[in-house]
Coordinates of C-alpha atoms and ligand atoms in Angstrom, one line a residue:
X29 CA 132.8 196.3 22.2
X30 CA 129.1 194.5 21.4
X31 CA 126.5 197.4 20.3
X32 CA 124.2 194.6 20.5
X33 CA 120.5 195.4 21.9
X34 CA 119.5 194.4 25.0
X35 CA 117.6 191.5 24.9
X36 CA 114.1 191.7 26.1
X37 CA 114.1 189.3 28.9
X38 CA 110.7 187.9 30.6
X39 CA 113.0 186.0 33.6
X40 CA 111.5 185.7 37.0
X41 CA 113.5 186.9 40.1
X42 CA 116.5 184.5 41.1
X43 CA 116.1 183.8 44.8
X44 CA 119.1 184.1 46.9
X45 CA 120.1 182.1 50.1
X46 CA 119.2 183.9 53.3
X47 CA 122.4 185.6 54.4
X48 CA 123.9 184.6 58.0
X49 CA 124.1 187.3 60.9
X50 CA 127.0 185.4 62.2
X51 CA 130.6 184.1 61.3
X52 CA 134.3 183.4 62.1
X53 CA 136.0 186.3 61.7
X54 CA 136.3 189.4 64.2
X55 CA 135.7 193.2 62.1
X56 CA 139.2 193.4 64.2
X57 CA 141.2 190.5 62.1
X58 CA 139.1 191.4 59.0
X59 CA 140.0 195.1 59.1
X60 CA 143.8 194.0 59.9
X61 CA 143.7 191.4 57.4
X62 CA 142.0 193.9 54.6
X63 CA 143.9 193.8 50.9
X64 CA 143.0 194.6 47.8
X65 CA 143.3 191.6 45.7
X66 CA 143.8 190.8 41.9
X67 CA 144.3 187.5 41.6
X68 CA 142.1 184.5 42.2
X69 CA 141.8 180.8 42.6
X70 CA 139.6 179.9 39.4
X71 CA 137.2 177.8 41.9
X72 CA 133.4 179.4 41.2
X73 CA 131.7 181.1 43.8
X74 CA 128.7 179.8 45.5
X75 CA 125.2 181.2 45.5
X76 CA 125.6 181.4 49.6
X77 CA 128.8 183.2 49.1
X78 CA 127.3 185.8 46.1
X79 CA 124.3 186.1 48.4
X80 CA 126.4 187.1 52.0
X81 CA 128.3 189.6 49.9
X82 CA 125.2 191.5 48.6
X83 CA 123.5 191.4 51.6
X84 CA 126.9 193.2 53.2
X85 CA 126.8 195.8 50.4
X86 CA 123.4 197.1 50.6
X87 CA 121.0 194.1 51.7
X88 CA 118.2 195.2 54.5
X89 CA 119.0 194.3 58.3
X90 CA 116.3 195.8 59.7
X91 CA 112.8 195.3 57.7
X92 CA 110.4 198.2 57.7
X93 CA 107.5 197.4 55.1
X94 CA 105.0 199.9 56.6
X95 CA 107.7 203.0 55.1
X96 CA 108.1 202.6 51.5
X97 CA 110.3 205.5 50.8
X98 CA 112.7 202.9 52.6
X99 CA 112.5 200.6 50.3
X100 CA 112.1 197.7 52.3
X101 CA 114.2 199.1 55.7
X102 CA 117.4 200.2 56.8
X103 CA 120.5 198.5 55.2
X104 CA 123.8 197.4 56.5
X105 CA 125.2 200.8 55.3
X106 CA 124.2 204.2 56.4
X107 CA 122.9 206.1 53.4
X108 CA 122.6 210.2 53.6
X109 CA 118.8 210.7 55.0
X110 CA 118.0 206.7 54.5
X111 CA 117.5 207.8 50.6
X112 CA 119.9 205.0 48.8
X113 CA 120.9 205.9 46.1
X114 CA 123.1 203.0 45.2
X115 CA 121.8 200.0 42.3
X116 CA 124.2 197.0 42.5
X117 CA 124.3 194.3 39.6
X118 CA 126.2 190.9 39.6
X119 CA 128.4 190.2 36.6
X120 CA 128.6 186.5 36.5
X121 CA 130.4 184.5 34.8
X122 CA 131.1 181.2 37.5
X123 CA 129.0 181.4 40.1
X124 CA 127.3 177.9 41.2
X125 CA 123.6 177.0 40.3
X126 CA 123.6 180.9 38.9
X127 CA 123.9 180.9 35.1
X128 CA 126.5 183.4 33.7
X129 CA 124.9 186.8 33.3
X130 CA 124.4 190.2 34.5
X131 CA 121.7 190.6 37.2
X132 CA 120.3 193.7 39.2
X133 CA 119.9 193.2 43.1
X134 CA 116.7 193.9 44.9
X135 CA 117.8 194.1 48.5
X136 CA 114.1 194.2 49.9
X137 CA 113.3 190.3 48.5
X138 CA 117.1 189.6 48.8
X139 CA 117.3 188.7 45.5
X140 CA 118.6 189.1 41.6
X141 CA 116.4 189.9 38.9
X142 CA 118.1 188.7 35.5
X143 CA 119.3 191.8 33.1
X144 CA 121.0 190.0 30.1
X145 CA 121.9 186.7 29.6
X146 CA 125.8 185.4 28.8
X147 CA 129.6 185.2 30.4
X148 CA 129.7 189.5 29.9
X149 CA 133.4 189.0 31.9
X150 CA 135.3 189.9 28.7
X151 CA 133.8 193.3 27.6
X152 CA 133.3 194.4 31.5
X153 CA 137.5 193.6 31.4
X154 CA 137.6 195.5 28.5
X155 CA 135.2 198.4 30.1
X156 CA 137.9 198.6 32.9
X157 CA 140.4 199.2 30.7
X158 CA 141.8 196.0 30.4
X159 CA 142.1 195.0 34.2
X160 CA 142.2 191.2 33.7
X161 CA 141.3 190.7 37.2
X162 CA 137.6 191.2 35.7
X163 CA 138.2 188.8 33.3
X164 CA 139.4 186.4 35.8
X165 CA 137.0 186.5 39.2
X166 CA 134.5 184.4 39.1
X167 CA 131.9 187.5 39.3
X168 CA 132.0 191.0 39.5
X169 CA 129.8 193.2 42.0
X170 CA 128.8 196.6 39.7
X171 CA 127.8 199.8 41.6
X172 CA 125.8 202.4 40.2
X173 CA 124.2 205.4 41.7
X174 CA 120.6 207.3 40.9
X175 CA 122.1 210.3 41.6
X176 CA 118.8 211.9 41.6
X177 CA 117.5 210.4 45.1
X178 CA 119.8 212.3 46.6
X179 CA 120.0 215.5 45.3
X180 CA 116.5 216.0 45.1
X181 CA 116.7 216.7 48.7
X182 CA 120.3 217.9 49.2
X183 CA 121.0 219.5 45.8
X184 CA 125.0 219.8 44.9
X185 CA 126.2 218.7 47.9
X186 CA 124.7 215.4 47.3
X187 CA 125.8 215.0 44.5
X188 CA 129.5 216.3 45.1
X189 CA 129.4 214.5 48.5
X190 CA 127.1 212.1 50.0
X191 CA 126.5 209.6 47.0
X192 CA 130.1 208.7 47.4
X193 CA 130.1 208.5 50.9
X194 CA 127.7 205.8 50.8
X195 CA 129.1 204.4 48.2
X196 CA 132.7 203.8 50.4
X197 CA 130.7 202.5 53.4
X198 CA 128.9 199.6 51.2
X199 CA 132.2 198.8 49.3
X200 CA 134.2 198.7 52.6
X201 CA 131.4 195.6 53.4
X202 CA 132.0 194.1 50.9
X203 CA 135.7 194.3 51.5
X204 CA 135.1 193.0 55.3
X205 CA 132.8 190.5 54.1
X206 CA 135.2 189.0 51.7
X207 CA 137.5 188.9 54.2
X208 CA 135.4 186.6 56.6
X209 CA 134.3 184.4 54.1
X210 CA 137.8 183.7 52.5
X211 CA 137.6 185.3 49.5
X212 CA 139.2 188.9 47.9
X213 CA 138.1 192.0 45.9
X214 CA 139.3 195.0 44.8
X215 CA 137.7 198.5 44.3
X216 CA 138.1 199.5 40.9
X217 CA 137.2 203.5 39.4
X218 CA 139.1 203.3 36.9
X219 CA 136.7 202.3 33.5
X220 CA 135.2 204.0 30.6
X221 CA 132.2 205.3 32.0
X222 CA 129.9 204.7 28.8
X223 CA 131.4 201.1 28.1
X224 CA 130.8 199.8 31.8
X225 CA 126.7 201.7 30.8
X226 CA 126.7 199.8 27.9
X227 CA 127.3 196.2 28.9
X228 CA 125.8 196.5 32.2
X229 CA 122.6 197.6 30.0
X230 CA 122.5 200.7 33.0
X231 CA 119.2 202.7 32.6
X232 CA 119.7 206.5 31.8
X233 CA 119.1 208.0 35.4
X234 CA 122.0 205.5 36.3
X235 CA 125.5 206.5 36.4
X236 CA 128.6 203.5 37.0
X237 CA 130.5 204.0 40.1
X238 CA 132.5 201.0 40.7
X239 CA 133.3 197.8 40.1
X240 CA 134.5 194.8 42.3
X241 CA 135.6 191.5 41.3
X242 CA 135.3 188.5 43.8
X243 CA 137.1 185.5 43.9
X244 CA 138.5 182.7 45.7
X245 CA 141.8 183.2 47.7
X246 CA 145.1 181.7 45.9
X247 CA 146.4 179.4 47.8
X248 CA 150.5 180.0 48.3
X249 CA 152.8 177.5 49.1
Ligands
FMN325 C1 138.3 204.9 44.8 C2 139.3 203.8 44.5 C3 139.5 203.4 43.2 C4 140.4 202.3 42.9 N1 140.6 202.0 41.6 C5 141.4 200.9 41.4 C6 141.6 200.5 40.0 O1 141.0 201.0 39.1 N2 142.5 199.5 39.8 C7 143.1 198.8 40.8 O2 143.9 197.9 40.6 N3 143.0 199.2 42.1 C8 142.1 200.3 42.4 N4 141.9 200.6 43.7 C9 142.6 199.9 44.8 C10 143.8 200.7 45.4 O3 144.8 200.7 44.5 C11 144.2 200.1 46.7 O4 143.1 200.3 47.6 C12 145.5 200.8 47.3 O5 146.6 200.4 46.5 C13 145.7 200.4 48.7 O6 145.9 198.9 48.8 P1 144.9 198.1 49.8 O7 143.5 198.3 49.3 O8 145.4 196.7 49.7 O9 145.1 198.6 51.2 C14 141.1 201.7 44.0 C15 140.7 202.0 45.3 C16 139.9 203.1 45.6 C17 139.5 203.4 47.0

């Protein structure tokens, strides 16, 4: 595992693609369709594809500038009180015109601001105690949680309940959204909490909640 510092990094935000509203699949055929996969087609992803799936997660559908506890408006999942306490990071490793590195999403500017630098695949794989499937999708979608927004207002319950709640409703997007756009995931818990910290470089108020690798369909004969 690297104990390497982070390095101080000057980057200016990636922009992503503006995500479509619309596309082929019905949430009845995706739903019935819904797997976890672990095994991808070693194709990269494209920037279009990495940008549809965070703006599924957690990315703003409905812009409201003029309430900055918001930040930035309501999201394609419901949060407990609209307080969202959920960070998500990309783990790249092959994702077109996006070089390999681990990036923090800002769903208000729909974009990625760059964390650390370098194909992090391996040492997430080893984080998730050896689940190759990390190693192996082109990127990895990491979920964190500031558990803090929420229990500020709603104390123990929050914590015990409602930061996990959102949490499944943004994963289940992202399942859905792979779906429609041809491509799998799978929800993943099980990691060493304080390795997953230490390669995603996760501030101290931040706490790893899960981790989904995206990748390509195989194609079966
Ligand atoms: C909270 C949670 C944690 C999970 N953790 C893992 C994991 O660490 N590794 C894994 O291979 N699958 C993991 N899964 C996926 C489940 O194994 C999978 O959802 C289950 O077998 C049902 O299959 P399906 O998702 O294809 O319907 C997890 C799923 C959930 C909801």
């Amino acid at each position: 595992m690297t104990t390497e510092p982070p390095e101080p990094t000057t980057a200016k935000p990636v922009n992503l693609p503006p995500p479509a509203r619309d596309g082929g699949l019905s949430v009845e055929k995706a739903l019935a369709e819904r797997r976890s996969v672990r095994e991808y087609s070693n194709e990269p992803l494209s920037s279009a594809q990495v940008s549809q799936l965070l703006w599924a997660a957690y990315g703003i559908t409905q812009p409201l500038p003029g309430i900055p506890e918001l930040g930035g408006g309501f999201r394609a999942a419901p949060s407990a009180g609209a307080l969202y306490p959920l960070e998500l990071y990309l783990v790249a490793g092959a994702v077109t015109g996006l070089e390999p590195g681990i990036y923090r999403y800002r769903p208000a500017p729909h974009d990625l601001m760059l964390v650390l630098t370098g194909d992090r695949r391996r040492w997430l794989c080893q984080a998730a105690l050896g689940q190759t499937m990390v190693r192996d999708a082109p990127a990895s979608l990491v979920y964190s949680a500031v558990f803090s927004r929420n229990t500020a207002k709603y104390g123990e319950r929050g914590r015990r309940r409602y930061v996990c709640m959102d949490l499944g409703h943004s994963a289940e997007n992202v399942y859905l959204q792979c779906g429609s756009l041809g491509l799998g995931t799978c929800g993943i818990a099980a990691f060493h909490d304080d390795a997953v910290r230490l390669v995603t470089r996760l501030p101290e108020n931040e706490e790893p909640l899960y981790i989904m690798p995206v990748g390509r369909l195989l194609k079966r004969d």
